mmCIF file of C-alpha atoms and ligand atoms in Angstrom:
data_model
loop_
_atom_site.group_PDB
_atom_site.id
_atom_site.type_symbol
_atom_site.label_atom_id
_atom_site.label_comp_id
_atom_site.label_asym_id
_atom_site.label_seq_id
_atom_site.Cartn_x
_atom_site.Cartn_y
_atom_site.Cartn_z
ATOM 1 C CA UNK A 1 22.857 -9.817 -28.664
ATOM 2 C CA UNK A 2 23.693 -9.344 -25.283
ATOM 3 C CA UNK A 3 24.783 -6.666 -22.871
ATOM 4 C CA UNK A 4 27.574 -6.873 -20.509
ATOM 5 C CA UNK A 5 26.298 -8.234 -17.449
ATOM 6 C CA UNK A 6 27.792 -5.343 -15.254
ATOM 7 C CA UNK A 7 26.784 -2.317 -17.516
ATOM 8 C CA UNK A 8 26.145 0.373 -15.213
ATOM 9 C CA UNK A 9 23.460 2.068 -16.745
ATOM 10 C CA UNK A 10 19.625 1.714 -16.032
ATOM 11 C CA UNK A 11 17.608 -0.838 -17.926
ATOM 12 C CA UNK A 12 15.342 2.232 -19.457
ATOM 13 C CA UNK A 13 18.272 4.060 -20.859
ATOM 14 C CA UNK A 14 19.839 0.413 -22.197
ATOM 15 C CA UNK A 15 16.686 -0.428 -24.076
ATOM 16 C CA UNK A 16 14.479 2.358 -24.580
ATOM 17 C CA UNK A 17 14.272 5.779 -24.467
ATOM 18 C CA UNK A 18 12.935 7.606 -21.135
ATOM 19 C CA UNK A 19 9.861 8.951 -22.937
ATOM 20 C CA UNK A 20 8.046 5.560 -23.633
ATOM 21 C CA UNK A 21 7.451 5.189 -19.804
ATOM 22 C CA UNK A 22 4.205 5.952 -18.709
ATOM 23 C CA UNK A 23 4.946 4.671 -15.013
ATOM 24 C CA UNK A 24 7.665 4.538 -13.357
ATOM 25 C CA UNK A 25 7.946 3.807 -9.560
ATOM 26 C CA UNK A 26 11.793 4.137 -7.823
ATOM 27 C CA UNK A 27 12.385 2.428 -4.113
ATOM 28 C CA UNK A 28 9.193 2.020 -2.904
ATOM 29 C CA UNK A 29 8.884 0.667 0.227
ATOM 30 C CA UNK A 30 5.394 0.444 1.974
ATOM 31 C CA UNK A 31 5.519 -0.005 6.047
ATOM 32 C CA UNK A 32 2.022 -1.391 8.041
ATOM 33 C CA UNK A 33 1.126 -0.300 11.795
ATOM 34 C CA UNK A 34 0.856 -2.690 14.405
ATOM 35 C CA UNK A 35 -0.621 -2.044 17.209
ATOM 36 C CA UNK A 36 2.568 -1.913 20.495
ATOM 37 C CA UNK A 37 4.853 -3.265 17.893
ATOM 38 C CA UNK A 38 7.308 -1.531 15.333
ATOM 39 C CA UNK A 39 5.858 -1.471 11.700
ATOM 40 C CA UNK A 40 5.215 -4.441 9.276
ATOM 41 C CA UNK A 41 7.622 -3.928 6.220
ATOM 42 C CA UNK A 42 5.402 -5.527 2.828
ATOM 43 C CA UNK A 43 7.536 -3.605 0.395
ATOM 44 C CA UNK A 44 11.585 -3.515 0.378
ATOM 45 C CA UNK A 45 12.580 -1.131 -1.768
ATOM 46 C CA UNK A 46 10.787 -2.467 -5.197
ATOM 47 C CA UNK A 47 11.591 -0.622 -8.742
ATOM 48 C CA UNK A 48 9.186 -0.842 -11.810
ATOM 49 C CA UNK A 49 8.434 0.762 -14.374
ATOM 50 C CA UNK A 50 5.735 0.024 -17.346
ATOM 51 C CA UNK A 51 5.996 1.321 -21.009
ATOM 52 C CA UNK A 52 3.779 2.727 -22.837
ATOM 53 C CA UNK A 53 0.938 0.237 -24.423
ATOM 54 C CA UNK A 54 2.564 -2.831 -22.562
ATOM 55 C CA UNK A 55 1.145 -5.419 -19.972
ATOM 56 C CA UNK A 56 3.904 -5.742 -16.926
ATOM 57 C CA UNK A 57 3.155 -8.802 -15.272
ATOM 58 C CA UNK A 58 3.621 -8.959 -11.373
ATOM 59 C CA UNK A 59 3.858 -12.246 -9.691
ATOM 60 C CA UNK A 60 5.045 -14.155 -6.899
ATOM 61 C CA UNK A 61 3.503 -15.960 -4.021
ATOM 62 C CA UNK A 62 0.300 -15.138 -2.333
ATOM 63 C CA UNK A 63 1.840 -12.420 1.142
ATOM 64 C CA UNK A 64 4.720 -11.289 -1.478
ATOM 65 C CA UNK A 65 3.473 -8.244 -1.375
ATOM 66 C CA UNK A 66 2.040 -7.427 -5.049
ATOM 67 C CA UNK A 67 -1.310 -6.153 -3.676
ATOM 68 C CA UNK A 68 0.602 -3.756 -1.398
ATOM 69 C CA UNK A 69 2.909 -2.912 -4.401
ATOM 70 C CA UNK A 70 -0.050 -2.315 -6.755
ATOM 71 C CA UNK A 71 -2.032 -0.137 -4.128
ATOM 72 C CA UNK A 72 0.940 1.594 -3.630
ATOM 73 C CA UNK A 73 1.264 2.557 -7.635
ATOM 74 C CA UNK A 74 -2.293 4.777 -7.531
ATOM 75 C CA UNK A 75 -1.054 5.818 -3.592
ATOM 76 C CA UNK A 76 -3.910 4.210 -2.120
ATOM 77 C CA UNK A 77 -2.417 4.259 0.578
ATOM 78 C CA UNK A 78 0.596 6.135 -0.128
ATOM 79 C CA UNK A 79 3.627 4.422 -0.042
ATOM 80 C CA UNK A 80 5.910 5.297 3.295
ATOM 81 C CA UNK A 81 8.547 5.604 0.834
ATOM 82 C CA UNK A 82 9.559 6.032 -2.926
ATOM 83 C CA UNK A 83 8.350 8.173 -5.756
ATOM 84 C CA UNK A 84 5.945 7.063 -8.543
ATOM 85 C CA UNK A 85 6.416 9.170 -11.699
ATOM 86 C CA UNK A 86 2.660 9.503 -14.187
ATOM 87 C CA UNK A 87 4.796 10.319 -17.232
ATOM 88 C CA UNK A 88 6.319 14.159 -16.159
ATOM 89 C CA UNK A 89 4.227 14.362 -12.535
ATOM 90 C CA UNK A 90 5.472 12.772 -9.403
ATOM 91 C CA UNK A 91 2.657 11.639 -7.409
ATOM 92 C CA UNK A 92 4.347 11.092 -4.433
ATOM 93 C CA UNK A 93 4.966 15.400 -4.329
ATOM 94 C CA UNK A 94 1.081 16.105 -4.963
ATOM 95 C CA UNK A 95 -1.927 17.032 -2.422
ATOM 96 C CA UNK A 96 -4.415 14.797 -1.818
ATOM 97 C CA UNK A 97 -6.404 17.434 -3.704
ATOM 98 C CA UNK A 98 -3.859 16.979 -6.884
ATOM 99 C CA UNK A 99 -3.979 13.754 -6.951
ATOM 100 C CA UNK A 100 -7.890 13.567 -6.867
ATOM 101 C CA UNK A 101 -6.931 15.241 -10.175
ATOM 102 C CA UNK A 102 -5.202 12.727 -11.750
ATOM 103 C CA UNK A 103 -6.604 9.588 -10.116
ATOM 104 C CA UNK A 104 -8.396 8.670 -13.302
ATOM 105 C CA UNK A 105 -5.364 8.532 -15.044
ATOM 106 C CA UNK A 106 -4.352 5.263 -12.756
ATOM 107 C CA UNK A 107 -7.396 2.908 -12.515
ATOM 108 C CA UNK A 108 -7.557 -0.344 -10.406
ATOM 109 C CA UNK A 109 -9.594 -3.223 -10.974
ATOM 110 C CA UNK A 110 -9.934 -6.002 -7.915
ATOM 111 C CA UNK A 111 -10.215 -9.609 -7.261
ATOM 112 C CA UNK A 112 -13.135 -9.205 -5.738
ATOM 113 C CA UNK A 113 -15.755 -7.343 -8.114
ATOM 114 C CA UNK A 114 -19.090 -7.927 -6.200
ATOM 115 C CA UNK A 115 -17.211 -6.140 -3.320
ATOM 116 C CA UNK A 116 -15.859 -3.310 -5.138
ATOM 117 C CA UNK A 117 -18.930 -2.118 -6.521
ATOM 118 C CA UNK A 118 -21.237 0.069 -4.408
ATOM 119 C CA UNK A 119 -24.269 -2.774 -3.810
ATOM 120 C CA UNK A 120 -26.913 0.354 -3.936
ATOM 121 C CA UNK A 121 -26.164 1.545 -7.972
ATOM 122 C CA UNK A 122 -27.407 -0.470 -10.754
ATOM 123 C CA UNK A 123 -24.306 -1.186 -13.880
ATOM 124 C CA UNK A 124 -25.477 1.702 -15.237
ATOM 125 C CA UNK A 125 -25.358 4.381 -12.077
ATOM 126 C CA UNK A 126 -21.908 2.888 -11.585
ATOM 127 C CA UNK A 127 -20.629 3.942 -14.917
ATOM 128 C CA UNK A 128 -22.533 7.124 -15.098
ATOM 129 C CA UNK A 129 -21.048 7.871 -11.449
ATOM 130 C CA UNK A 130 -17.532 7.696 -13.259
ATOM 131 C CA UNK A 131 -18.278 9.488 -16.313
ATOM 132 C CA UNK A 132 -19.849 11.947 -14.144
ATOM 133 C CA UNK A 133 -16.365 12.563 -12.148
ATOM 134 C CA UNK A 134 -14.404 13.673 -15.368
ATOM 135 C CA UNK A 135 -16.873 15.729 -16.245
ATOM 136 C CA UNK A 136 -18.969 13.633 -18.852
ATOM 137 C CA UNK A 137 -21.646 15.478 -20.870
ATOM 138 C CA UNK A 138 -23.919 12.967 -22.236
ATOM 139 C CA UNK A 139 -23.210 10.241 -19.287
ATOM 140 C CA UNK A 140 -26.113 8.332 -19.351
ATOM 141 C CA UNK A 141 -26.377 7.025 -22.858
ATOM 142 C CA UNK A 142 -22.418 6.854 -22.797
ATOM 143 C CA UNK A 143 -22.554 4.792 -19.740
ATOM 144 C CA UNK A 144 -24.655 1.714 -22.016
ATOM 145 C CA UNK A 145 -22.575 2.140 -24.845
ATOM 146 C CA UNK A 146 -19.415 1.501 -22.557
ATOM 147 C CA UNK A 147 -21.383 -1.347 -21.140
ATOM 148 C CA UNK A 148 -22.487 -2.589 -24.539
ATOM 149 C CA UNK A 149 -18.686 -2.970 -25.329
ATOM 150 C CA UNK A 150 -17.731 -5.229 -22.022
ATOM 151 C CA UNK A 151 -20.439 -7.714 -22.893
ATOM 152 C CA UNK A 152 -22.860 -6.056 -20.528
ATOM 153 C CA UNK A 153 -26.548 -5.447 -22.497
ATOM 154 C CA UNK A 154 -29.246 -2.486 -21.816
ATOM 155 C CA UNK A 155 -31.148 -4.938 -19.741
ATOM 156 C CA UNK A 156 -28.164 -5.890 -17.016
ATOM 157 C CA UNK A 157 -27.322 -2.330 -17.020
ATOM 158 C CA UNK A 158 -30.835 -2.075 -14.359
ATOM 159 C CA UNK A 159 -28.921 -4.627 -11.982
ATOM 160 C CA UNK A 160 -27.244 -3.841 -9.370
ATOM 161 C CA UNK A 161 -24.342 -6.248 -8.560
ATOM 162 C CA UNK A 162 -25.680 -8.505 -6.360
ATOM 163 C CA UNK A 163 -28.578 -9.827 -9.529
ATOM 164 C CA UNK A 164 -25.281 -10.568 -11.241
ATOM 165 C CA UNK A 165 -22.797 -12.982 -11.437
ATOM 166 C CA UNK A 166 -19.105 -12.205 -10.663
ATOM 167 C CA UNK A 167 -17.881 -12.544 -14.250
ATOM 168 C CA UNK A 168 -20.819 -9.658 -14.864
ATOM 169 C CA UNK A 169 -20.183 -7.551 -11.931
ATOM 170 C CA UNK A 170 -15.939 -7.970 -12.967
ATOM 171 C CA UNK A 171 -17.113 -6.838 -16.588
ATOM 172 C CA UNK A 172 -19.276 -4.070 -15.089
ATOM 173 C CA UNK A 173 -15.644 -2.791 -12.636
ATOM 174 C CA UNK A 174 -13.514 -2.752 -16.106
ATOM 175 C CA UNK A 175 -16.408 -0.711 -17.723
ATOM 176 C CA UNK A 176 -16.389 1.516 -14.549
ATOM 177 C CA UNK A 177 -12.376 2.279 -14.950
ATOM 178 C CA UNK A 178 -12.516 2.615 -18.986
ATOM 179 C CA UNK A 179 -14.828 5.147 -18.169
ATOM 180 C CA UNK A 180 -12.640 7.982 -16.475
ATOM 181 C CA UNK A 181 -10.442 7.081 -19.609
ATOM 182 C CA UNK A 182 -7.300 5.806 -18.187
ATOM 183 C CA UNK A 183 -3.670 5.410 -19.190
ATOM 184 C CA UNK A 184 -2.448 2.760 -16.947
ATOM 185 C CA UNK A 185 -4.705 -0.051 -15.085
ATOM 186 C CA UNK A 186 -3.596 -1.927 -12.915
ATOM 187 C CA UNK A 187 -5.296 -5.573 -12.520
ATOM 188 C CA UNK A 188 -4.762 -7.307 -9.654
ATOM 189 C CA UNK A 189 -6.128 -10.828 -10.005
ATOM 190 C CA UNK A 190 -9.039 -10.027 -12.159
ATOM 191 C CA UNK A 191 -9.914 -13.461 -12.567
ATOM 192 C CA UNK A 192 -8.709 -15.357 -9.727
ATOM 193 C CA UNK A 193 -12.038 -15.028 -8.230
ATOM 194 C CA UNK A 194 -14.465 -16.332 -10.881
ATOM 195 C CA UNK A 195 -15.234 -19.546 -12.390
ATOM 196 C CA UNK A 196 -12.972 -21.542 -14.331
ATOM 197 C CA UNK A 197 -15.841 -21.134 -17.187
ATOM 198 C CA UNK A 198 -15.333 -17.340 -17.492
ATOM 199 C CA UNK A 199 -11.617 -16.606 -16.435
ATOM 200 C CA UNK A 200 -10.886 -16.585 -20.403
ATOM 201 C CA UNK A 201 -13.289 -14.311 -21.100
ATOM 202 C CA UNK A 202 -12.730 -11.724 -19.050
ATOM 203 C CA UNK A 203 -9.004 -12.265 -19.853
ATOM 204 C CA UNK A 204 -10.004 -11.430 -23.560
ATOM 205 C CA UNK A 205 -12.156 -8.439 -22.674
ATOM 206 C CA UNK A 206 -9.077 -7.141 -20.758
ATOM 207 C CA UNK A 207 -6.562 -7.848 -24.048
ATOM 208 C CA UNK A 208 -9.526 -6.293 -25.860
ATOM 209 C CA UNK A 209 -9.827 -3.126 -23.706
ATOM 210 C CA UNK A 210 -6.491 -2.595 -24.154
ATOM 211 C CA UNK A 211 -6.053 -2.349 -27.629
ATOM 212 C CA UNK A 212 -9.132 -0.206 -28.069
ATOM 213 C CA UNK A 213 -8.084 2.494 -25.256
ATOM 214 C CA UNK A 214 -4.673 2.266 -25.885
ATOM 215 C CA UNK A 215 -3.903 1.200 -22.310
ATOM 216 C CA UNK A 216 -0.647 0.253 -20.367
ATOM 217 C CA UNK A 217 -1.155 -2.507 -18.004
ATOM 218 C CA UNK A 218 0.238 -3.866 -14.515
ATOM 219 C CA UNK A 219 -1.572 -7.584 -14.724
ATOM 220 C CA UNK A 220 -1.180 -9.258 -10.750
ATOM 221 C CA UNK A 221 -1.333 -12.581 -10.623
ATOM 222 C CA UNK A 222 -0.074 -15.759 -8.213
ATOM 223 C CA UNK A 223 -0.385 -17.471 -11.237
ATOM 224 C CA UNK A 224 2.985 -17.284 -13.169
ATOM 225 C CA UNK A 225 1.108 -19.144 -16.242
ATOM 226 C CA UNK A 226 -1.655 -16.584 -16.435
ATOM 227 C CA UNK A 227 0.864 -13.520 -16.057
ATOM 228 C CA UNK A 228 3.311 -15.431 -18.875
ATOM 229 C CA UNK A 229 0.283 -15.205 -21.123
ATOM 230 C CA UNK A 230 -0.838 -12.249 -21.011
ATOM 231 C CA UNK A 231 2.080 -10.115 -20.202
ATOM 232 C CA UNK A 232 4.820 -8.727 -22.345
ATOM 233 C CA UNK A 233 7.177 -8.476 -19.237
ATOM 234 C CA UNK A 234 7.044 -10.157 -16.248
ATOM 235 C CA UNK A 235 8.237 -9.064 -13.035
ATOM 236 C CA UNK A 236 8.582 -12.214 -10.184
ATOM 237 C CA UNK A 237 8.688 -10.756 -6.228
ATOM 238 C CA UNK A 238 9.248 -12.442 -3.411
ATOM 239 C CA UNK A 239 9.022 -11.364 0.156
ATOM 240 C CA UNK A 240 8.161 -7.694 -0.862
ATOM 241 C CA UNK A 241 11.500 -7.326 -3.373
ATOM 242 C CA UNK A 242 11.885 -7.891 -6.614
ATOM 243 C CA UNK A 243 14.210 -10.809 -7.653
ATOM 244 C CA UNK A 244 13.404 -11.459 -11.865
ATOM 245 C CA UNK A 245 12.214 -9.068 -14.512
ATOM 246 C CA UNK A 246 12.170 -10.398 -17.950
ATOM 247 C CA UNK A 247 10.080 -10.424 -21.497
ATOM 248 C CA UNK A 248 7.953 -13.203 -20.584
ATOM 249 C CA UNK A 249 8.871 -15.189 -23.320
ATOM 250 C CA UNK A 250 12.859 -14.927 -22.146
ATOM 251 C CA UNK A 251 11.029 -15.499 -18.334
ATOM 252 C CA UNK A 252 9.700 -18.525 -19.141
ATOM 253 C CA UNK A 253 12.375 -20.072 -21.671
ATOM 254 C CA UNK A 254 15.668 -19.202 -19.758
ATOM 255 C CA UNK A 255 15.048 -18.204 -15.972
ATOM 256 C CA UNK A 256 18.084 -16.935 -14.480
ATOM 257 C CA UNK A 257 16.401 -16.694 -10.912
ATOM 258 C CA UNK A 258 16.896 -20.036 -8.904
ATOM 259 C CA UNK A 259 13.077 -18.906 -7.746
ATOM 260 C CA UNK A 260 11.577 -18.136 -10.967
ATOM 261 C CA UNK A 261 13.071 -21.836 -11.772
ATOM 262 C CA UNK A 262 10.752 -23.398 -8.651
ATOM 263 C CA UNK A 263 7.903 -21.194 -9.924
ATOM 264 C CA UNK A 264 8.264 -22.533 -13.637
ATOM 265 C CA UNK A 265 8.712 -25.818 -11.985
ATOM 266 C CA UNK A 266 5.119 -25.853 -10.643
ATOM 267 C CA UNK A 267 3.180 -24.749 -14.134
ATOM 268 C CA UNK A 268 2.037 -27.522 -16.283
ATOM 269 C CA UNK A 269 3.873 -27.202 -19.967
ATOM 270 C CA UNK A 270 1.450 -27.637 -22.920
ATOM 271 C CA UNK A 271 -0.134 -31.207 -23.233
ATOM 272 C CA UNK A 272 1.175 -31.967 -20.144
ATOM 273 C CA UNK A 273 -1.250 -33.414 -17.222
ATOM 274 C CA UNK A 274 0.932 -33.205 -14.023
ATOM 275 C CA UNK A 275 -0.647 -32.115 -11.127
ATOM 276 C CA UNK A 276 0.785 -28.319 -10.151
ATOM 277 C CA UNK A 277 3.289 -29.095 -7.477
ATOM 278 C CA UNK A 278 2.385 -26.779 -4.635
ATOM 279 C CA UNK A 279 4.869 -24.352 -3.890
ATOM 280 C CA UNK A 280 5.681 -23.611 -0.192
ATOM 281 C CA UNK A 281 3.444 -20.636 1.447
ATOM 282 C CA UNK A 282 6.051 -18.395 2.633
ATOM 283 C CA UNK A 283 3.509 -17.359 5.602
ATOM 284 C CA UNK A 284 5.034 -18.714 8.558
ATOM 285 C CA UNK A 285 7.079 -20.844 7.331
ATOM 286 C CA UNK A 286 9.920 -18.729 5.745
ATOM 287 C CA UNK A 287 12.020 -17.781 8.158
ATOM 288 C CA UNK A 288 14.442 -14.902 7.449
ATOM 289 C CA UNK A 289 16.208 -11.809 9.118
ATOM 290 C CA UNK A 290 16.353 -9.484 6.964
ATOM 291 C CA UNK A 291 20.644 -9.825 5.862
ATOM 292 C CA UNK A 292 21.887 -11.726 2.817
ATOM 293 C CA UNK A 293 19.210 -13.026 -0.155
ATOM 294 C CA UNK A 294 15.637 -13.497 1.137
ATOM 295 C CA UNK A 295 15.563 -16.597 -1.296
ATOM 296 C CA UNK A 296 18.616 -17.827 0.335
ATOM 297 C CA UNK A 297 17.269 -20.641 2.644
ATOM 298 C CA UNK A 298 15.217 -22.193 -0.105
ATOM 299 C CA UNK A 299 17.487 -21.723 -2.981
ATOM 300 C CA UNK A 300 19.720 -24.671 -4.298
ATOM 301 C CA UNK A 301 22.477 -22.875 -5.258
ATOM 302 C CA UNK A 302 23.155 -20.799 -1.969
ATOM 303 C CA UNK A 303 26.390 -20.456 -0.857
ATOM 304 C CA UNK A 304 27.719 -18.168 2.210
ATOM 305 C CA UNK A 305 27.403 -14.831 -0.087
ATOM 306 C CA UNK A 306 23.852 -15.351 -0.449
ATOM 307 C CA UNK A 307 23.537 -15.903 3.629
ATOM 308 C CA UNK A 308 25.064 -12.469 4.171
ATOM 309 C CA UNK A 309 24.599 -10.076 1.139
ATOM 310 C CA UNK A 310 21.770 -8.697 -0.465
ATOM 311 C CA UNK A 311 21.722 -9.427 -3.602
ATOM 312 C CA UNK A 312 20.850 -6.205 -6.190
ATOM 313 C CA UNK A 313 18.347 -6.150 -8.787
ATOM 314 C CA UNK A 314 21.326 -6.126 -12.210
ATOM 315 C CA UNK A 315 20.984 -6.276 -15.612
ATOM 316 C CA UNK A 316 21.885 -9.661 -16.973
ATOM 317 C CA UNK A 317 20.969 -9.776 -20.728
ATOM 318 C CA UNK A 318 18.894 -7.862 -23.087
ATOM 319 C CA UNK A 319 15.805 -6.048 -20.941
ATOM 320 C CA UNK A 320 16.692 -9.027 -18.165
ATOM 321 C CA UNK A 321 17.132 -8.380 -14.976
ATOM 322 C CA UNK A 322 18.099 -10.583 -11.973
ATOM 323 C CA UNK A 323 18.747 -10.246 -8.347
ATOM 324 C CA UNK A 324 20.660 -13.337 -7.672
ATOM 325 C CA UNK A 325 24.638 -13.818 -6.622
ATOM 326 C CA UNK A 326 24.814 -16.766 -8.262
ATOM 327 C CA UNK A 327 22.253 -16.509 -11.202
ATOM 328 C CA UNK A 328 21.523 -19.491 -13.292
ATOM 329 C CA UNK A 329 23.888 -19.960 -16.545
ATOM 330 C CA UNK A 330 22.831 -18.420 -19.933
HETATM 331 P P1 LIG B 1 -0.044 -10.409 -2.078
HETATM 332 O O1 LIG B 1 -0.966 -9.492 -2.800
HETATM 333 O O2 LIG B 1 1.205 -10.731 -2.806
HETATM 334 O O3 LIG B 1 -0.735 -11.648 -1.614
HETATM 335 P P2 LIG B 1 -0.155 -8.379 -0.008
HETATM 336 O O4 LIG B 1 0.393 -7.148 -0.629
HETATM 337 O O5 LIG B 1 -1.629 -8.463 0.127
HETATM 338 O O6 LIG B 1 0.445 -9.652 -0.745
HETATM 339 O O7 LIG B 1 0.468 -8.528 1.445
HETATM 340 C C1 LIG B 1 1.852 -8.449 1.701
HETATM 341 C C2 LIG B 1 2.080 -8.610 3.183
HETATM 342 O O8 LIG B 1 1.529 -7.478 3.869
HETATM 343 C C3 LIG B 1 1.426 -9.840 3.778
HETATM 344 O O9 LIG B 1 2.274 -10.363 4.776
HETATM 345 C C4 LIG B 1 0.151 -9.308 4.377
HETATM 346 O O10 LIG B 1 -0.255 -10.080 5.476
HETATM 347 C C5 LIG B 1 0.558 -7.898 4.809
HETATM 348 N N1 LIG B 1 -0.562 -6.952 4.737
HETATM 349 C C6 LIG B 1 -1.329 -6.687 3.651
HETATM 350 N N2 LIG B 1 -2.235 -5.736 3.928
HETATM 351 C C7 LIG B 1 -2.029 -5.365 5.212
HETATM 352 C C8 LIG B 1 -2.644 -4.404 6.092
HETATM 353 N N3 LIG B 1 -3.643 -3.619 5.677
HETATM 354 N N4 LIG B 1 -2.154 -4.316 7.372
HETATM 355 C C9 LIG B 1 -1.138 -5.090 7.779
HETATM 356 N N5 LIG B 1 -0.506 -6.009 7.005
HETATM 357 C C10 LIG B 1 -0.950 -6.152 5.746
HETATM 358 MG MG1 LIG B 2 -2.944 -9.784 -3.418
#
């Protein structure tokens, strides 16, 4: 089945009702100083939203913007515009006092792990320190078990990150955000850091953690193969906007995005050896002034529409949409 491609009606009320969203985020755009000149733009506008007990996959190159649209998701910092809806509470509206509140509802794990965890607390401190900020009773013995179920045992808990390795200290960060007993986390490149060797394994824990806590997920990753994996949807930016967002199986077997194509293009399929082809950094080298389709000066299928209009982010099939004028055929 599939829906008129000009339906005017949101994605959410096409496919699902309103009240299996646990995040939703609506035009943000997120704006960086610089010093004597006017502000950076890393976000454009982006829309996303993430139902409940799903993994939404974010990827695109590395400068796209998905850090900056992640950070922007638990406003740290707050975006400069847009509102992020927690189920019934608008974050953007709160205090910084509210939203201490709520912040363990939203939990954020890092690339780096030995960096995010304070170098002074042993595993166990650090999840203790957690527990203790929603008000844990027992935090102490709670702390091991937690650690006990990431793979962490009693006698790692008396390290302090820098004894441990990174696939440790990442175990020891996901421990640290189960703890304040989130709804949503939001991963960005969990694993890119770490050895080949333990990049599954962490992977698991996180598919594991999520079952057990019930969690929603926002998995970041420049790695359109990882994301495809683990992901039930799969969002693809590029230069801070959103241009694909599609079950990842529909993603990866019928792009309709001319640059989720070139991304596809560069992941190996199964069994096959070819080297990844490396796909163009857009620092630098990208240039573009802001009218028409970002994409447009790379894309194969530009025409003069594309050089002067922004494309929209439309539905285009079932839960699929695309922001392209001239979107590959079905
Ligand atoms: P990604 O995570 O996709 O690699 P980021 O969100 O980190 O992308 O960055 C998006 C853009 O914003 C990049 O051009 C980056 O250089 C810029 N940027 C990121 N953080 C800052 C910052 N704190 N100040 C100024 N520019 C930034
Ligand atoms: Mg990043």
């Amino acid at each position: 089945m599939s829906t008129n491609s000009s339906v005017n009606v949101s994605v959410k009320e096409g496919v699902q009702a309103a009240d299996d969203i646990v995040l939703d985020a609506k035009g943000i755009i997120v704006d960086y100083p610089v010093r004597g000149k006017k502000p950076f733009r890393a976000v454009h506008g982006v829309d996303l939203f993430v139902r409940r007990g799903e993994t939404l996959g974010l990827v695109g190159e590395s400068g796209c913007g998905k850090s900056t649209t992640g950070k922007s998701l638990i406003q740290l910092p707050r975006p400069t515009q847009g509102e992020v809806m927690l189920g019934d509470l608008d974050l953007s509206k709160l205090s910084q006092k509210e939203l201490r509140g709520v912040r363990n509802r939203l939990q954020m794990i890092f690339q780096d792990p030995i960096a995010s965890l304070n170098p002074r607390r042993t595993a166990q401190e650090i999840v203790m320190d957690s527990l203790t900020l929603i008000g844990h009773k027992n935090p102490k013995e709670r702390a091991l078990e937690i650690l006990q179920s990431v793979g962490v045992d009693r006698q790692m808990a008396s390290r302090r990150p820098h004894q441990l390795s990174g696939g440790q200290c990442q175990r020891i960060s996901i421990a640290r955000s189960i703890a304040q007993e989130p709804e949503v986390m939001i991963c960005d490149e969990p694993v890119s850091a770490l050895d080949v060797s333990v990049q599954a394994q962490v992977l698991n824990l996180l598919e594991e953690m999520k079952e057990e806590y019930s969690l929603s997920m926002v998995f970041i990753s420049h790695d359109l193969a990882v994301v495809a994996n683990i992901s039930d949807r799969v969002a693809v930016m590029y230069l801070g906007r959103m241009c694909e967002v599609a079950p990842s199986t529909e993603l990866y077997s019928r792009p309709r995005h001319h640059y989720t194509n070139l991304l596809l293009d560069s992941v190996p399929k199964p069994g096959e050896q070819r080297k990844l082809k490396p796909v163009q950094s857009d620092s630098g080298q990208v240039k573009y002034d802001g009218t028409g389709c970002p994409f447009a000066s790379r894309c194969p299928a530009a025409t003069q529409i594309c050089k002067d209009e922004m494309p929209e982010l439309k539905i285009i099939g079932d839960d699929h949409q695309v922001a392209c004028h001239h979107p590959i055929e079905d």
